[in-house]
């Protein structure tokens, strides 16, 4: 499996030299300075490639695009979408012309990954990302004041939400809003409460069925081009894997993934397997999901979570938490072996250690939430050890 690292571009305080010290050789990045919907030109892509490869001794390459964003208008299905589809196809053509053939994307309405606490304390003084169900309910019901929101939360969670809200200060509420917005990459809009209400209103008629139809329309428009170019597109699961702020989520379970792949059957319509996102949903069996959809996996995010009965969850150590990471890695290595024996040129599956706890000297540093160096380095090292042990025991290529 290709060891990769998410890098936020030249302004990232974690440098490419640091990335190489982790043992990763593949870079997962995007042109974050380009607003969503604007074409990625060949010049811009080539400039970023030159930056990544400027020191040949590092041996780094831009391995995966994460993400090539999709405009909300496409998810809503509003207006004439063909120009937007063509711009997306043009960006794919330019990426392929520059030799980049794996693209991760998501179809989550309005918000990307969502947490309520970006620095929850862990034993020993580290920090972790956390989703507290009662804080989310307080935001949904008492800050956003979404109509009918109370019906979406269990009574005991709602009671704790009311208690939190009544005891909170304006600073507490501002911090909660900022935390919930933190999952959006830099080129996306951050919303204040009025702006978020306006955005949610645009989705008022978008049910899960309609959102899935709009995804199908997008796939029909862009996947044939991706297939011609040899690009594999991997949809990222919802994070958290549940409806959020009244918005539907359609990539949250095994059944959802099967439905997405059925929307447009093609080697280019694939899956980014995120063990943390899917692992936050009770009932999701990650080794079974990985095995069922193995041939469709074009990229993997390997991280772990620990779930609470009320729907809360926290980012765990990569080999801790509720997901059997060893079993997932075994499935991925077995799938690689199948591809290699079938003669596939790109048989290795790129993966990255997704998210990570703030540990040691990284505590308090201004890294992107969930993306400190040391926590991810630990995760990559642990997964590398699992890979090595499984490959030697079962005779599978790394």
mmCIF file of C-alpha atoms in Angstrom:
data_model
loop_
_atom_site.group_PDB
_atom_site.id
_atom_site.type_symbol
_atom_site.label_atom_id
_atom_site.label_comp_id
_atom_site.label_asym_id
_atom_site.label_seq_id
_atom_site.Cartn_x
_atom_site.Cartn_y
_atom_site.Cartn_z
ATOM 1 C CA UNK A 1 0.000 0.000 0.000
ATOM 2 C CA UNK A 2 1.300 3.440 -0.890
ATOM 3 C CA UNK A 3 1.977 5.469 2.238
ATOM 4 C CA UNK A 4 0.680 9.000 1.754
ATOM 5 C CA UNK A 5 0.239 12.170 3.797
ATOM 6 C CA UNK A 6 -2.314 14.947 3.589
ATOM 7 C CA UNK A 7 -0.478 18.223 3.022
ATOM 8 C CA UNK A 8 -2.192 21.599 2.953
ATOM 9 C CA UNK A 9 0.119 23.272 0.447
ATOM 10 C CA UNK A 10 3.092 25.626 0.675
ATOM 11 C CA UNK A 11 1.631 27.450 3.691
ATOM 12 C CA UNK A 12 1.368 24.224 5.755
ATOM 13 C CA UNK A 13 3.599 24.457 8.834
ATOM 14 C CA UNK A 14 4.336 20.747 8.293
ATOM 15 C CA UNK A 15 6.876 20.930 5.483
ATOM 16 C CA UNK A 16 7.565 18.428 2.741
ATOM 17 C CA UNK A 17 10.827 17.583 4.498
ATOM 18 C CA UNK A 18 8.807 16.728 7.589
ATOM 19 C CA UNK A 19 6.482 14.572 5.495
ATOM 20 C CA UNK A 20 9.411 12.585 4.138
ATOM 21 C CA UNK A 21 10.671 11.959 7.672
ATOM 22 C CA UNK A 22 7.391 10.161 8.458
ATOM 23 C CA UNK A 23 8.148 7.548 5.792
ATOM 24 C CA UNK A 24 5.357 8.680 3.453
ATOM 25 C CA UNK A 25 6.209 9.175 -0.205
ATOM 26 C CA UNK A 26 2.823 10.146 -1.644
ATOM 27 C CA UNK A 27 1.310 13.592 -1.171
ATOM 28 C CA UNK A 28 -2.445 14.023 -0.820
ATOM 29 C CA UNK A 29 -3.391 17.621 -1.484
ATOM 30 C CA UNK A 30 -5.498 20.048 -3.487
ATOM 31 C CA UNK A 31 -5.310 23.564 -4.874
ATOM 32 C CA UNK A 32 -6.951 24.971 -1.766
ATOM 33 C CA UNK A 33 -6.375 28.552 -2.881
ATOM 34 C CA UNK A 34 -8.702 28.097 -5.869
ATOM 35 C CA UNK A 35 -12.393 28.633 -5.004
ATOM 36 C CA UNK A 36 -14.785 25.736 -5.457
ATOM 37 C CA UNK A 37 -16.122 25.502 -8.993
ATOM 38 C CA UNK A 38 -13.203 27.301 -10.638
ATOM 39 C CA UNK A 39 -11.260 25.245 -13.184
ATOM 40 C CA UNK A 40 -7.875 23.917 -12.117
ATOM 41 C CA UNK A 41 -5.582 24.919 -14.977
ATOM 42 C CA UNK A 42 -2.643 22.853 -16.157
ATOM 43 C CA UNK A 43 -0.325 25.701 -15.201
ATOM 44 C CA UNK A 44 -1.608 25.741 -11.613
ATOM 45 C CA UNK A 45 -1.387 21.947 -11.307
ATOM 46 C CA UNK A 46 2.115 21.845 -12.799
ATOM 47 C CA UNK A 47 3.277 24.604 -10.480
ATOM 48 C CA UNK A 48 2.154 22.594 -7.460
ATOM 49 C CA UNK A 49 3.808 19.442 -8.825
ATOM 50 C CA UNK A 50 7.081 21.324 -9.279
ATOM 51 C CA UNK A 51 6.884 22.525 -5.688
ATOM 52 C CA UNK A 52 6.316 18.983 -4.397
ATOM 53 C CA UNK A 53 9.089 17.509 -6.546
ATOM 54 C CA UNK A 54 11.586 20.375 -6.273
ATOM 55 C CA UNK A 55 13.885 18.339 -4.032
ATOM 56 C CA UNK A 56 14.362 15.093 -5.919
ATOM 57 C CA UNK A 57 16.102 13.496 -2.942
ATOM 58 C CA UNK A 58 12.815 13.507 -1.032
ATOM 59 C CA UNK A 59 11.230 11.228 -3.629
ATOM 60 C CA UNK A 60 7.751 12.708 -3.165
ATOM 61 C CA UNK A 61 4.939 12.792 -5.699
ATOM 62 C CA UNK A 62 1.421 14.200 -5.808
ATOM 63 C CA UNK A 63 -0.413 10.916 -5.511
ATOM 64 C CA UNK A 64 -4.055 11.795 -4.719
ATOM 65 C CA UNK A 65 -6.249 14.865 -5.119
ATOM 66 C CA UNK A 66 -8.270 15.560 -1.998
ATOM 67 C CA UNK A 67 -10.586 17.095 -2.809
ATOM 68 C CA UNK A 68 -11.804 18.410 -6.122
ATOM 69 C CA UNK A 69 -14.855 20.140 -4.604
ATOM 70 C CA UNK A 70 -18.398 20.015 -5.913
ATOM 71 C CA UNK A 71 -20.530 23.148 -5.796
ATOM 72 C CA UNK A 72 -23.649 23.160 -3.647
ATOM 73 C CA UNK A 73 -25.744 23.979 -6.738
ATOM 74 C CA UNK A 74 -24.902 20.511 -8.091
ATOM 75 C CA UNK A 75 -25.971 18.861 -4.832
ATOM 76 C CA UNK A 76 -29.210 20.852 -4.834
ATOM 77 C CA UNK A 77 -29.747 20.319 -8.572
ATOM 78 C CA UNK A 78 -30.562 23.963 -9.217
ATOM 79 C CA UNK A 79 -30.174 25.861 -12.471
ATOM 80 C CA UNK A 80 -28.294 24.914 -15.623
ATOM 81 C CA UNK A 81 -25.630 22.529 -14.376
ATOM 82 C CA UNK A 82 -23.963 21.622 -17.663
ATOM 83 C CA UNK A 83 -21.427 24.496 -17.473
ATOM 84 C CA UNK A 84 -20.514 23.376 -13.946
ATOM 85 C CA UNK A 85 -20.126 19.771 -15.106
ATOM 86 C CA UNK A 86 -17.935 20.905 -17.991
ATOM 87 C CA UNK A 87 -15.702 22.901 -15.657
ATOM 88 C CA UNK A 88 -15.317 19.806 -13.475
ATOM 89 C CA UNK A 89 -14.507 17.670 -16.521
ATOM 90 C CA UNK A 90 -11.927 20.241 -17.623
ATOM 91 C CA UNK A 91 -10.197 20.058 -14.240
ATOM 92 C CA UNK A 92 -10.139 16.258 -14.558
ATOM 93 C CA UNK A 93 -8.607 16.521 -18.032
ATOM 94 C CA UNK A 94 -5.913 18.859 -16.741
ATOM 95 C CA UNK A 95 -5.117 16.582 -13.792
ATOM 96 C CA UNK A 96 -4.822 13.564 -16.084
ATOM 97 C CA UNK A 97 -2.587 15.499 -18.460
ATOM 98 C CA UNK A 98 -0.274 16.102 -15.492
ATOM 99 C CA UNK A 99 -0.299 12.420 -14.512
ATOM 100 C CA UNK A 100 -2.609 12.570 -11.475
ATOM 101 C CA UNK A 101 -5.172 9.787 -11.687
ATOM 102 C CA UNK A 102 -6.830 9.433 -8.234
ATOM 103 C CA UNK A 103 -9.421 11.961 -7.085
ATOM 104 C CA UNK A 104 -11.222 11.949 -3.739
ATOM 105 C CA UNK A 105 -14.441 13.955 -3.432
ATOM 106 C CA UNK A 106 -17.515 14.103 -1.238
ATOM 107 C CA UNK A 107 -21.220 14.846 -1.671
ATOM 108 C CA UNK A 108 -21.986 16.099 1.849
ATOM 109 C CA UNK A 109 -24.384 19.060 1.717
ATOM 110 C CA UNK A 110 -23.166 22.374 3.186
ATOM 111 C CA UNK A 111 -20.768 20.939 5.809
ATOM 112 C CA UNK A 112 -17.741 18.686 5.502
ATOM 113 C CA UNK A 113 -16.596 16.693 8.544
ATOM 114 C CA UNK A 114 -18.131 18.057 11.737
ATOM 115 C CA UNK A 115 -16.936 18.035 15.350
ATOM 116 C CA UNK A 116 -18.015 20.010 18.407
ATOM 117 C CA UNK A 117 -14.651 19.899 20.230
ATOM 118 C CA UNK A 118 -11.357 20.193 18.375
ATOM 119 C CA UNK A 119 -9.130 19.675 21.408
ATOM 120 C CA UNK A 120 -10.823 17.286 23.807
ATOM 121 C CA UNK A 121 -8.310 16.279 26.526
ATOM 122 C CA UNK A 122 -7.019 12.707 26.609
ATOM 123 C CA UNK A 123 -5.001 10.879 29.233
ATOM 124 C CA UNK A 124 -1.471 12.238 29.480
ATOM 125 C CA UNK A 125 -2.243 15.706 28.136
ATOM 126 C CA UNK A 126 -2.923 15.062 24.462
ATOM 127 C CA UNK A 127 -5.893 16.428 22.520
ATOM 128 C CA UNK A 128 -8.413 14.726 20.227
ATOM 129 C CA UNK A 129 -11.273 15.653 17.936
ATOM 130 C CA UNK A 130 -14.647 14.882 19.493
ATOM 131 C CA UNK A 131 -18.319 14.995 18.546
ATOM 132 C CA UNK A 132 -20.516 15.594 21.591
ATOM 133 C CA UNK A 133 -24.135 14.778 20.841
ATOM 134 C CA UNK A 134 -25.503 17.230 23.396
ATOM 135 C CA UNK A 135 -23.384 20.132 22.139
ATOM 136 C CA UNK A 136 -24.453 19.427 18.578
ATOM 137 C CA UNK A 137 -28.091 19.345 19.751
ATOM 138 C CA UNK A 138 -27.599 22.654 21.574
ATOM 139 C CA UNK A 139 -26.259 24.193 18.390
ATOM 140 C CA UNK A 140 -29.038 22.741 16.236
ATOM 141 C CA UNK A 141 -31.963 23.525 18.547
ATOM 142 C CA UNK A 142 -31.000 26.591 20.573
ATOM 143 C CA UNK A 143 -28.367 28.458 18.544
ATOM 144 C CA UNK A 144 -29.432 27.740 14.974
ATOM 145 C CA UNK A 145 -33.061 27.387 16.120
ATOM 146 C CA UNK A 146 -33.863 25.082 13.227
ATOM 147 C CA UNK A 147 -37.573 24.426 12.964
ATOM 148 C CA UNK A 148 -38.460 20.907 14.153
ATOM 149 C CA UNK A 149 -34.884 20.180 15.271
ATOM 150 C CA UNK A 150 -35.917 18.851 18.686
ATOM 151 C CA UNK A 151 -37.512 15.808 17.051
ATOM 152 C CA UNK A 152 -34.099 14.735 15.724
ATOM 153 C CA UNK A 153 -32.539 14.333 19.166
ATOM 154 C CA UNK A 154 -33.154 11.830 21.960
ATOM 155 C CA UNK A 155 -34.880 13.321 25.038
ATOM 156 C CA UNK A 156 -31.902 12.734 27.321
ATOM 157 C CA UNK A 157 -29.558 14.369 24.813
ATOM 158 C CA UNK A 158 -31.941 17.290 24.439
ATOM 159 C CA UNK A 159 -32.056 17.762 28.219
ATOM 160 C CA UNK A 160 -28.249 17.900 28.398
ATOM 161 C CA UNK A 161 -28.243 20.271 25.437
ATOM 162 C CA UNK A 162 -30.583 22.667 27.217
ATOM 163 C CA UNK A 163 -28.415 22.551 30.324
ATOM 164 C CA UNK A 164 -25.274 23.253 28.278
ATOM 165 C CA UNK A 165 -26.914 26.141 26.427
ATOM 166 C CA UNK A 166 -28.330 27.726 29.586
ATOM 167 C CA UNK A 167 -24.897 27.622 31.227
ATOM 168 C CA UNK A 168 -22.957 28.738 28.148
ATOM 169 C CA UNK A 169 -21.455 32.173 27.560
ATOM 170 C CA UNK A 170 -21.419 34.047 24.239
ATOM 171 C CA UNK A 171 -17.773 32.978 23.958
ATOM 172 C CA UNK A 172 -18.753 29.319 24.419
ATOM 173 C CA UNK A 173 -21.326 29.612 21.648
ATOM 174 C CA UNK A 174 -18.923 31.387 19.313
ATOM 175 C CA UNK A 175 -16.375 28.628 19.895
ATOM 176 C CA UNK A 176 -18.945 25.927 19.167
ATOM 177 C CA UNK A 177 -19.893 27.607 15.886
ATOM 178 C CA UNK A 178 -16.214 27.909 14.934
ATOM 179 C CA UNK A 179 -15.602 24.245 15.787
ATOM 180 C CA UNK A 180 -18.523 23.084 13.652
ATOM 181 C CA UNK A 181 -17.274 25.196 10.738
ATOM 182 C CA UNK A 182 -13.668 23.992 11.107
ATOM 183 C CA UNK A 183 -14.090 20.962 8.837
ATOM 184 C CA UNK A 184 -14.501 23.153 5.781
ATOM 185 C CA UNK A 185 -11.226 23.578 3.843
ATOM 186 C CA UNK A 186 -9.863 27.082 3.349
ATOM 187 C CA UNK A 187 -11.385 27.719 -0.075
ATOM 188 C CA UNK A 188 -14.885 27.120 1.298
ATOM 189 C CA UNK A 189 -17.114 29.646 3.027
ATOM 190 C CA UNK A 190 -17.412 29.729 6.779
ATOM 191 C CA UNK A 191 -20.966 30.538 7.782
ATOM 192 C CA UNK A 192 -22.266 32.673 10.587
ATOM 193 C CA UNK A 193 -25.684 31.664 11.940
ATOM 194 C CA UNK A 194 -27.733 33.795 9.483
ATOM 195 C CA UNK A 195 -25.590 32.595 6.595
ATOM 196 C CA UNK A 196 -25.976 28.987 7.647
ATOM 197 C CA UNK A 197 -29.759 29.383 7.882
ATOM 198 C CA UNK A 198 -29.782 30.840 4.368
ATOM 199 C CA UNK A 199 -27.704 27.950 3.058
ATOM 200 C CA UNK A 200 -29.915 25.352 4.733
ATOM 201 C CA UNK A 201 -32.984 27.003 3.216
ATOM 202 C CA UNK A 202 -31.615 26.272 -0.245
ATOM 203 C CA UNK A 203 -31.784 22.558 0.631
ATOM 204 C CA UNK A 204 -35.314 22.620 2.091
ATOM 205 C CA UNK A 205 -36.754 20.535 -0.761
ATOM 206 C CA UNK A 206 -33.781 18.164 -1.071
ATOM 207 C CA UNK A 207 -34.646 14.772 0.392
ATOM 208 C CA UNK A 208 -32.227 11.853 0.571
ATOM 209 C CA UNK A 209 -33.813 10.469 -2.592
ATOM 210 C CA UNK A 210 -33.370 13.741 -4.446
ATOM 211 C CA UNK A 211 -29.792 14.157 -3.223
ATOM 212 C CA UNK A 212 -29.012 10.654 -4.505
ATOM 213 C CA UNK A 213 -30.619 11.535 -7.851
ATOM 214 C CA UNK A 214 -28.455 14.654 -8.038
ATOM 215 C CA UNK A 215 -25.356 12.592 -7.295
ATOM 216 C CA UNK A 216 -26.389 10.220 -10.080
ATOM 217 C CA UNK A 217 -26.737 13.181 -12.433
ATOM 218 C CA UNK A 218 -23.239 14.354 -11.502
ATOM 219 C CA UNK A 219 -21.745 10.896 -11.976
ATOM 220 C CA UNK A 220 -23.445 10.469 -15.340
ATOM 221 C CA UNK A 221 -21.937 13.778 -16.438
ATOM 222 C CA UNK A 222 -18.341 13.276 -15.264
ATOM 223 C CA UNK A 223 -17.563 9.562 -14.856
ATOM 224 C CA UNK A 224 -17.397 8.765 -18.599
ATOM 225 C CA UNK A 225 -14.746 11.462 -18.950
ATOM 226 C CA UNK A 226 -12.872 10.120 -15.924
ATOM 227 C CA UNK A 227 -12.968 6.631 -17.428
ATOM 228 C CA UNK A 228 -11.575 7.899 -20.729
ATOM 229 C CA UNK A 229 -8.755 9.607 -18.825
ATOM 230 C CA UNK A 230 -7.971 6.614 -16.614
ATOM 231 C CA UNK A 231 -8.952 8.545 -13.483
ATOM 232 C CA UNK A 232 -10.489 6.761 -10.502
ATOM 233 C CA UNK A 233 -12.876 8.906 -8.471
ATOM 234 C CA UNK A 234 -13.504 7.816 -4.888
ATOM 235 C CA UNK A 235 -16.440 9.233 -2.990
ATOM 236 C CA UNK A 236 -15.753 9.933 0.680
ATOM 237 C CA UNK A 237 -18.323 8.727 3.243
ATOM 238 C CA UNK A 238 -20.323 11.157 5.357
ATOM 239 C CA UNK A 239 -18.706 12.408 8.550
ATOM 240 C CA UNK A 240 -20.495 11.962 10.873
ATOM 241 C CA UNK A 241 -22.503 9.240 9.099
ATOM 242 C CA UNK A 242 -25.939 10.580 9.984
ATOM 243 C CA UNK A 243 -28.298 13.380 8.866
ATOM 244 C CA UNK A 244 -26.978 16.719 10.062
ATOM 245 C CA UNK A 245 -28.919 19.954 10.666
ATOM 246 C CA UNK A 246 -31.848 18.468 8.803
ATOM 247 C CA UNK A 247 -29.668 17.726 5.779
ATOM 248 C CA UNK A 248 -29.745 14.248 4.245
ATOM 249 C CA UNK A 249 -26.643 12.069 4.129
ATOM 250 C CA UNK A 250 -26.419 9.355 1.498
ATOM 251 C CA UNK A 251 -22.956 7.766 1.979
ATOM 252 C CA UNK A 252 -23.211 6.567 5.578
ATOM 253 C CA UNK A 253 -23.641 2.780 5.440
ATOM 254 C CA UNK A 254 -22.945 -0.361 3.449
ATOM 255 C CA UNK A 255 -26.320 -0.064 1.748
ATOM 256 C CA UNK A 256 -25.650 3.569 0.860
ATOM 257 C CA UNK A 257 -22.299 2.713 -0.713
ATOM 258 C CA UNK A 258 -23.850 -0.051 -2.799
ATOM 259 C CA UNK A 259 -26.505 2.393 -4.019
ATOM 260 C CA UNK A 260 -23.872 4.985 -4.996
ATOM 261 C CA UNK A 261 -21.822 2.460 -6.943
ATOM 262 C CA UNK A 262 -24.994 1.299 -8.710
ATOM 263 C CA UNK A 263 -25.777 4.843 -9.861
ATOM 264 C CA UNK A 264 -23.116 4.555 -12.564
ATOM 265 C CA UNK A 265 -21.279 1.272 -12.950
ATOM 266 C CA UNK A 266 -17.720 2.064 -13.957
ATOM 267 C CA UNK A 267 -14.163 1.383 -12.761
ATOM 268 C CA UNK A 268 -13.939 5.164 -12.359
ATOM 269 C CA UNK A 269 -16.868 5.349 -9.924
ATOM 270 C CA UNK A 270 -15.123 4.202 -6.781
ATOM 271 C CA UNK A 271 -14.884 4.533 -3.028
ATOM 272 C CA UNK A 272 -12.571 6.314 -0.629
ATOM 273 C CA UNK A 273 -12.745 3.926 2.317
ATOM 274 C CA UNK A 274 -12.717 6.056 5.483
ATOM 275 C CA UNK A 275 -12.696 3.780 8.498
ATOM 276 C CA UNK A 276 -13.245 6.654 10.904
ATOM 277 C CA UNK A 277 -16.245 8.185 9.167
ATOM 278 C CA UNK A 278 -18.016 4.873 8.655
ATOM 279 C CA UNK A 279 -16.801 3.634 12.040
ATOM 280 C CA UNK A 280 -18.779 6.327 13.868
ATOM 281 C CA UNK A 281 -22.082 4.690 12.833
ATOM 282 C CA UNK A 282 -23.316 1.813 15.002
ATOM 283 C CA UNK A 283 -23.796 -1.329 12.956
ATOM 284 C CA UNK A 284 -21.180 -0.549 10.313
ATOM 285 C CA UNK A 285 -18.815 -3.527 10.063
ATOM 286 C CA UNK A 286 -15.685 -2.024 8.520
ATOM 287 C CA UNK A 287 -13.833 -5.249 7.598
ATOM 288 C CA UNK A 288 -17.033 -6.533 5.948
ATOM 289 C CA UNK A 289 -17.570 -3.246 4.098
ATOM 290 C CA UNK A 290 -13.945 -3.250 2.931
ATOM 291 C CA UNK A 291 -14.281 -6.840 1.702
ATOM 292 C CA UNK A 292 -17.579 -6.273 -0.117
ATOM 293 C CA UNK A 293 -16.377 -3.179 -1.971
ATOM 294 C CA UNK A 294 -12.668 -4.049 -2.211
ATOM 295 C CA UNK A 295 -12.466 -3.818 -6.000
ATOM 296 C CA UNK A 296 -13.980 -0.322 -5.884
ATOM 297 C CA UNK A 297 -11.584 1.124 -3.274
ATOM 298 C CA UNK A 298 -9.192 3.581 -4.884
ATOM 299 C CA UNK A 299 -7.997 5.342 -1.731
ATOM 300 C CA UNK A 300 -8.164 4.682 2.006
ATOM 301 C CA UNK A 301 -8.318 6.887 5.102
ATOM 302 C CA UNK A 302 -7.286 4.788 8.066
ATOM 303 C CA UNK A 303 -8.260 6.135 11.495
ATOM 304 C CA UNK A 304 -10.278 4.978 14.468
ATOM 305 C CA UNK A 305 -13.056 6.225 16.725
ATOM 306 C CA UNK A 306 -14.625 5.275 20.030
ATOM 307 C CA UNK A 307 -18.409 5.587 20.133
ATOM 308 C CA UNK A 308 -20.654 6.446 23.079
ATOM 309 C CA UNK A 309 -24.254 5.196 23.456
ATOM 310 C CA UNK A 310 -25.729 8.701 23.025
ATOM 311 C CA UNK A 311 -24.217 9.152 19.544
ATOM 312 C CA UNK A 312 -21.084 10.974 20.659
ATOM 313 C CA UNK A 313 -17.703 9.756 19.432
ATOM 314 C CA UNK A 314 -14.031 10.618 19.744
ATOM 315 C CA UNK A 315 -10.980 10.111 17.555
ATOM 316 C CA UNK A 316 -9.034 7.210 19.068
ATOM 317 C CA UNK A 317 -5.534 5.865 18.532
ATOM 318 C CA UNK A 318 -5.246 4.359 15.068
ATOM 319 C CA UNK A 319 -5.071 0.828 16.495
ATOM 320 C CA UNK A 320 -7.507 1.592 19.308
ATOM 321 C CA UNK A 321 -11.202 2.390 19.146
ATOM 322 C CA UNK A 322 -14.028 0.346 17.721
ATOM 323 C CA UNK A 323 -12.680 -0.492 14.251
ATOM 324 C CA UNK A 324 -10.665 -3.684 13.758
ATOM 325 C CA UNK A 325 -7.836 -2.001 11.865
ATOM 326 C CA UNK A 326 -5.800 -5.173 11.453
ATOM 327 C CA UNK A 327 -8.709 -6.862 9.677
ATOM 328 C CA UNK A 328 -9.226 -3.851 7.406
ATOM 329 C CA UNK A 329 -5.540 -3.724 6.464
ATOM 330 C CA UNK A 330 -5.621 -7.461 5.703
ATOM 331 C CA UNK A 331 -8.523 -6.932 3.276
ATOM 332 C CA UNK A 332 -6.700 -4.073 1.530
ATOM 333 C CA UNK A 333 -3.507 -6.096 1.148
ATOM 334 C CA UNK A 334 -5.479 -9.053 -0.207
ATOM 335 C CA UNK A 335 -7.168 -6.774 -2.738
ATOM 336 C CA UNK A 336 -3.781 -5.391 -3.771
ATOM 337 C CA UNK A 337 -2.569 -8.950 -4.298
ATOM 338 C CA UNK A 338 -5.594 -9.661 -6.507
ATOM 339 C CA UNK A 339 -4.927 -6.550 -8.607
ATOM 340 C CA UNK A 340 -1.249 -7.381 -8.947
ATOM 341 C CA UNK A 341 -1.985 -10.914 -10.092
ATOM 342 C CA UNK A 342 -4.500 -9.500 -12.592
ATOM 343 C CA UNK A 343 -1.717 -7.391 -14.108
ATOM 344 C CA UNK A 344 -2.978 -3.976 -13.045
ATOM 345 C CA UNK A 345 -0.307 -1.312 -13.464
ATOM 346 C CA UNK A 346 -1.603 0.745 -10.514
ATOM 347 C CA UNK A 347 -2.200 -2.170 -8.160
ATOM 348 C CA UNK A 348 -1.111 -0.416 -4.967
ATOM 349 C CA UNK A 349 -3.854 1.260 -2.919
ATOM 350 C CA UNK A 350 -2.801 4.650 -1.553
ATOM 351 C CA UNK A 351 -3.702 5.226 2.082
ATOM 352 C CA UNK A 352 -3.042 7.910 4.618
ATOM 353 C CA UNK A 353 -3.237 8.016 8.407
ATOM 354 C CA UNK A 354 -6.361 10.125 8.740
ATOM 355 C CA UNK A 355 -6.596 12.689 11.496
ATOM 356 C CA UNK A 356 -4.504 12.222 14.585
ATOM 357 C CA UNK A 357 -4.328 13.330 18.175
ATOM 358 C CA UNK A 358 -2.268 16.314 19.232
ATOM 359 C CA UNK A 359 0.628 14.756 21.139
ATOM 360 C CA UNK A 360 3.851 15.947 22.752
ATOM 361 C CA UNK A 361 5.198 19.121 21.130
ATOM 362 C CA UNK A 362 2.255 19.394 18.742
ATOM 363 C CA UNK A 363 -0.192 20.348 21.497
ATOM 364 C CA UNK A 364 -1.320 23.894 20.812
ATOM 365 C CA UNK A 365 0.468 24.320 17.487
ATOM 366 C CA UNK A 366 -1.582 26.041 14.738
ATOM 367 C CA UNK A 367 -2.000 22.974 12.549
ATOM 368 C CA UNK A 368 -5.251 22.223 10.736
ATOM 369 C CA UNK A 369 -7.661 20.573 13.201
ATOM 370 C CA UNK A 370 -7.086 16.824 13.167
ATOM 371 C CA UNK A 371 -3.840 17.117 11.202
ATOM 372 C CA UNK A 372 -0.930 17.465 13.640
ATOM 373 C CA UNK A 373 2.374 15.886 12.693
ATOM 374 C CA UNK A 374 3.157 13.643 15.647
ATOM 375 C CA UNK A 375 -0.275 12.027 16.049
ATOM 376 C CA UNK A 376 -0.379 11.148 12.370
ATOM 377 C CA UNK A 377 3.248 9.990 12.422
ATOM 378 C CA UNK A 378 2.318 7.616 15.237
ATOM 379 C CA UNK A 379 -0.683 6.358 13.269
ATOM 380 C CA UNK A 380 1.343 5.845 10.097
ATOM 381 C CA UNK A 381 4.024 3.945 11.997
ATOM 382 C CA UNK A 382 1.444 1.709 13.680
ATOM 383 C CA UNK A 383 -0.318 0.935 10.399
ATOM 384 C CA UNK A 384 3.014 0.330 8.684
ATOM 385 C CA UNK A 385 3.801 -2.234 11.365
ATOM 386 C CA UNK A 386 0.447 -3.961 10.814
ATOM 387 C CA UNK A 387 1.034 -3.994 7.055
ATOM 388 C CA UNK A 388 4.484 -5.497 7.432
ATOM 389 C CA UNK A 389 3.324 -8.216 9.815
ATOM 390 C CA UNK A 390 0.282 -9.190 7.733
ATOM 391 C CA UNK A 391 2.246 -9.185 4.472
ATOM 392 C CA UNK A 392 4.929 -11.473 5.887
ATOM 393 C CA UNK A 393 2.500 -13.847 7.565
ATOM 394 C CA UNK A 394 0.277 -14.177 4.509
ATOM 395 C CA UNK A 395 2.794 -13.681 1.719
ATOM 396 C CA UNK A 396 1.175 -10.503 0.409
ATOM 397 C CA UNK A 397 3.016 -7.683 -1.324
ATOM 398 C CA UNK A 398 3.230 -4.375 0.499
#
